Amino acid sequence: MANISPRPLRRALLIALRLATGPMTAGLAASALAQVRVPDGPPVDLDALPAVSASAPALPGEPPAPYAGGQIARDARLGILGSQRLVDVPFSVTSYTARAIENQQARTLADVLDNDPAVRSTIGFGDFSQVFNIRGFRLKGDDVGLNGLFGLAPQQLVNVDAVERVQVFKGTSAFLNGVTPTGSGIGGTVDLQMKRAAERPVARLTVNGTASGEVGAHVDLGQRFGAAGQFGIRVNTSAMGGETAIRGEHRRSRDASVSLDYRGDSVRLYADFLYQRQRITGGRPGVFVTGAALPPLPAATYNYSQTWVFSEFENSVAMLRGEYDVAPDWTVYAAGGIHHGNEHGYHSTPNYDGSTGQTTANRLGLRYKSDAAAGEIGMRGRFATGAITHSVNAAASITHVETLGAFNRSRYPTRLYDPPQIAPPAAAAAPRTTGRTLLRSVAMSDTFGFLNDRILLTVGLRRQQINVNGYAYDGGQTAAYDDGVTTPLLGVVFKPLDRLAVYANRSEGLTQGGTAPVDAINAGQVMPPYRAKQIEAGVKYDAKTYGATLALFQITQPSAYTDPVSLIYGSHGTERHRGVEIALFGEPLRDLRLLGGASYLAARQLDTGNPATDGKRPIGVPDWLFNLGAEWDVPRSGGLTLTVRTIYTGRQYVDPANALSLSPWQRLDLGARYRTRIANRATTLRATLFNATNRPYWASSLGGILSLGAPRTLMLSLTTDF
């Protein structure tokens, strides 16, 4: 099974996507647009409608009812457990809605996660991929889930125009979803749920742009058909391009998606097709730092890139899902999908030596492809034994990812500031297979309900089989292992009041083991999978119009290094993260909505075998994080809302000995939107000024890579419902 390849499916996928994003989409969109009208009345301003705060379960396939203001949902789809009210689960989860995405003018996943006090975003080394730091642990963009499956989401940068929910699960989650394809995500994972046709038709056009020169448009169409509205279609297509606020940087993106669904009495079927293509020219890279000092902080708009730098990536995704109610309280389901990614580009990554003040750069010509297939089958049901209720789940999943790559790399001397222009690298050859990953798992759980479900006890197990084969660009095999691990879950929720829940969990995370480097005695040896262990306790409060959460946690994960005495590579140390998080969301006062919170992380490297690093903080893990966003509907203004958001990130260290650190930084975003009617159409005008003070700051040091915070950017948009 390790040699299973989804390549034969690629042609069918690309044909389906071309149909979905070409004339077929235009025809379907026109048909939907022709019928998108509210019966017996003019079009309705959806943004101006009051938020639904009832806690009754949504209809099958319908998005969950959010808190007042519509920014945060009450429910989320949690892997094997399915759709759950968040007050009923023993985990910390935040689900951001499409309304929050639209009103905040978020374009990528990182823009959405800027709201979360447990998450920070940065970029990868040598490329422009978005990387996320959740509870101090890295989550790679390749490990973001899509509709509950790993390996299928667009890589590098994820645009969110077609996303209905951004679900952030905080903590270890090997039981809920299984292992991520590259093994990151120990501190938390992110799952994206795509937009589907709702009960109310949608026909929405947004024209947007930035003061620096980017211009774009987004069309969102949704309609239900049939006597009972059993058929649904949702189409999203967008394009944007131009010069960013960073000097010399240009970005261009094009996205299209089609989501189809059928809702019968006992059968539900879903099909999703997604295409994204992006190009970054003259992009500003991160700076890798070594030595005894940090580079001077440049202006926020500064760009230390070469003019020939570019990166272009294309992602095509197709997914199917079916659910069948075999009995009133029993459902079986199956889901599957395929993904093809293609990337090529030229990169130049500065390496700054703080001891000498000298800068070199890696010049890289890259070609990269990936093919993935993922699927799951499962069953969930509910029954009672006397006064005790049971919610049982069983599932099996499989994920296969094959990567192909080629590169030409060289190193050259340069300057970090005012760098001389040099010739670009040679184009890379045809890509060859560099890795195959096969993940298989089976899982089961039972949630026991006591005292009319005021006490919910969840126990579960997942058996995960990990098969990884790695290959050098010359074809030689560099890694091979096949290992299995069982990860348990124990969680409890106690609801002394209808609106109050106290919870605790003991869970585990799982990541692929490392490979001994060439300077170790056991060079090439592959370590078994690393198990991270978490204990967490917290409180959730649901006041109907607003909610609040508090979580305390500890996560420990083995760390691997080469022993300086024995020269043997192995799991010798531990990284321990202890923290507390608090969050507030919703509308605590009439016309005033809040979204934010704070977290504190006491992270330590333990038993490292090196007195210089033992007990020190890990690289790139801030101590304090603080977010607070507010929206105020101005009374008697006729539809004016003012917004403000502040983001604070505490001190981060750049090296394992904690000799170098980044100063704390703070960012201020200001905005306004105005709801009105133009030509009898509900219309919303929005303006957001990101980093209003234009203050420069090093945003992150994760992985020893410094990323410069984005400069002041003015985003404008006009949205009309027709």
mmCIF file of C-alpha atoms in Angstrom, residues 558-564 566-574 606-609:
data_model
loop_
_atom_site.group_PDB
_atom_site.id
_atom_site.type_symbol
_atom_site.label_atom_id
_atom_site.label_comp_id
_atom_site.label_asym_id
_atom_site.label_seq_id
_atom_site.Cartn_x
_atom_site.Cartn_y
_atom_site.Cartn_z
ATOM 1 C CA PRO A 558 10.117 14.729 23.104
ATOM 2 C CA SER A 559 12.851 16.604 21.298
ATOM 3 C CA ALA A 560 15.656 14.951 19.350
ATOM 4 C CA TYR A 561 19.297 15.941 19.009
ATOM 5 C CA THR A 562 22.778 14.452 18.677
ATOM 6 C CA ASP A 563 24.329 13.813 22.083
ATOM 7 C CA PRO A 564 27.583 15.856 22.236
ATOM 8 C CA SER A 566 28.165 9.830 22.568
ATOM 9 C CA LEU A 567 27.420 11.418 19.136
ATOM 10 C CA ILE A 568 24.242 9.338 19.017
ATOM 11 C CA TYR A 569 21.118 10.988 17.630
ATOM 12 C CA GLY A 570 17.979 10.252 19.582
ATOM 13 C CA SER A 571 15.123 11.543 21.723
ATOM 14 C CA HIS A 572 17.108 12.921 24.649
ATOM 15 C CA GLY A 573 15.148 15.950 25.778
ATOM 16 C CA THR A 574 11.667 17.339 26.269
ATOM 17 C CA LEU A 606 14.282 20.311 29.454
ATOM 18 C CA ASP A 607 16.973 17.609 29.674
ATOM 19 C CA THR A 608 18.759 18.886 26.599
ATOM 20 C CA GLY A 609 22.178 17.676 27.741
#
